Amino acid sequence: MKTLSNNDEQKNAPNPQTNPAHKVRSDRPFHIAFILIAGTYLLLLLVMLLADASYMFQENSPEVLSHDWSIAHPWLARIVNNPIGAALSDSNIQYSIVLSLVSCTITAMLSLVVAIPVGYLLSRHQFFGKNLIDAIFDIPIVLPPLVVGLSLLILFQYAPPVIREQVVYQLPAVVLAQFVVACAFAVRTMRATFDLIDTRREKVALTLGCNKAQAFRLVVLPEAKSGILTAGTLAWARALGEFGPLLVFAGATRGKTEVLSTTVFLELSVGNLGAAVAVSLIMIMAAATVLIIIRTWGTNKLTL
Amino acid sequence: MITLENLTIQAGDFRLNDLSLHIPTGDYGVLMGETGSGKTTLVECLCGLRSQEKGKIKLAGRDVTYLRPGERNIGYVPQDGALFPNMTVRNHLALPLSIRKWKPEAIAQRTEQLSDLLGLGSLLDRFPATLSGGETQRVALGRALAFSPSTLVLDEPLSAMDDHTHQQMVKLLKNVQQWTSVTVLHITHSREEARQLADCQLVMRQTGHLEPVNQQKESARS
């Protein structure tokens, strides 16, 4: 028996003399293909932003260019009289900048107040119907934005007229429309944050004499700090870009419920492309600032 | 004193049946068991972090079966320490005391006492990320002992340590137990550790069944 099995093994064993050495094919095509695809997308993003910027400097009103000094220094004139400056001096646009900043900040804070408990509960507890509830919190992410706005509008048809008049097409509608969508993103981020935090530390805190609230405040929250910052800035950025629900639920009344994204739409609709691009650039700068904040102080482990 | 009476725990698909165990006051009990035999589940139940299906847990003569973790007067040192990354070593030692509303002077005094006992003097203002494995375990031990618990539970505290640190920690654990006369339950899978430290030894089988190890036999063999 023993000799037989030995023979078998010898037969099946690869023979280094007769088997040619296995040659591994080059890695180069793999790297080239992936880098090309990544590079193309990166280029598309950068060129898009660059086009916005260059368009803005081309767009100058003829009367400005007819000044003596601006004929002598056309480039200087283009920089001084750029549409961003013009947009910033427009009182309607000033109002929409202020409203955007204030409403986005309120939305981000409200989102955190809701997302921290929701994220914690989803991360730490098992309960009946959890998958369903988890999916419900995703609704604002997957729903078409216009439908979110329409649903809010319909919801408030059932509200008492006193409340409806205070909210629909008024300032509270701006924050509410932003909040419904932005909060869902904050919830995702907070849940991922708490998932990454080891539960044993909370458990130790409980044995040390803390109750759940103390353990949460002293141990969990400090560890979640960068995640909270990420969730807050993400919610802020989402709120800034919110448009569909706003248009339906809050309207686009100049100087009342007009935020930056509405301004872009209003300027475009009257054919004022220069101003639309200028306001877009203001929003791009705000978004870039938020990105830098996330990258610098937020956690790298969270992606969305 | 640590007493378990017919403790039954259900944890997911995992089940521990009818565990009974007794470690006399001031003794150093070592519980050995293979990976997956449910040691950590048992520890969590003992600390009140997981509820039992039936049975009783008594610590220092008191029935703690239905008490909350913080009311059981039990110090817990989990595997690899689980220190709080945002707190200095000093804050780790002070946390259980400030929760109990001790006065700052009393906390400072206790912190000093602990750092003398565990050799933490030079580490007090450091953060966990900068500590070595042995230092981390000493801090975790100090945090667990700060409020003078009657019982100390150590979940594989010496795993993944080099031989030298391991020996130092064994010595330290012996000293700590002598000075504080705390009742200890030490979980490990190392026979050597059990031999060096134990007043009484128990083995946990794969089936979640506890067997006492005969001390005389064990020491005669070695």
Short mmCIF file of C-alpha atoms in Angstrom, two decimals, chain B residues 29 88 117 154 159:
data_model
loop_
_atom_site.label_atom_id
_atom_site.label_comp_id
_atom_site.label_asym_id
_atom_site.label_seq_id
_atom_site.Cartn_x
_atom_site.Cartn_y
_atom_site.Cartn_z
CA GLY B 29 -8.17 32.17 39.98
CA THR B 88 -3.82 60.81 29.17
CA LEU B 117 2.17 50.51 42.65
CA LEU B 154 -8.31 40.00 33.38
CA SER B 159 -0.91 37.61 25.36
#
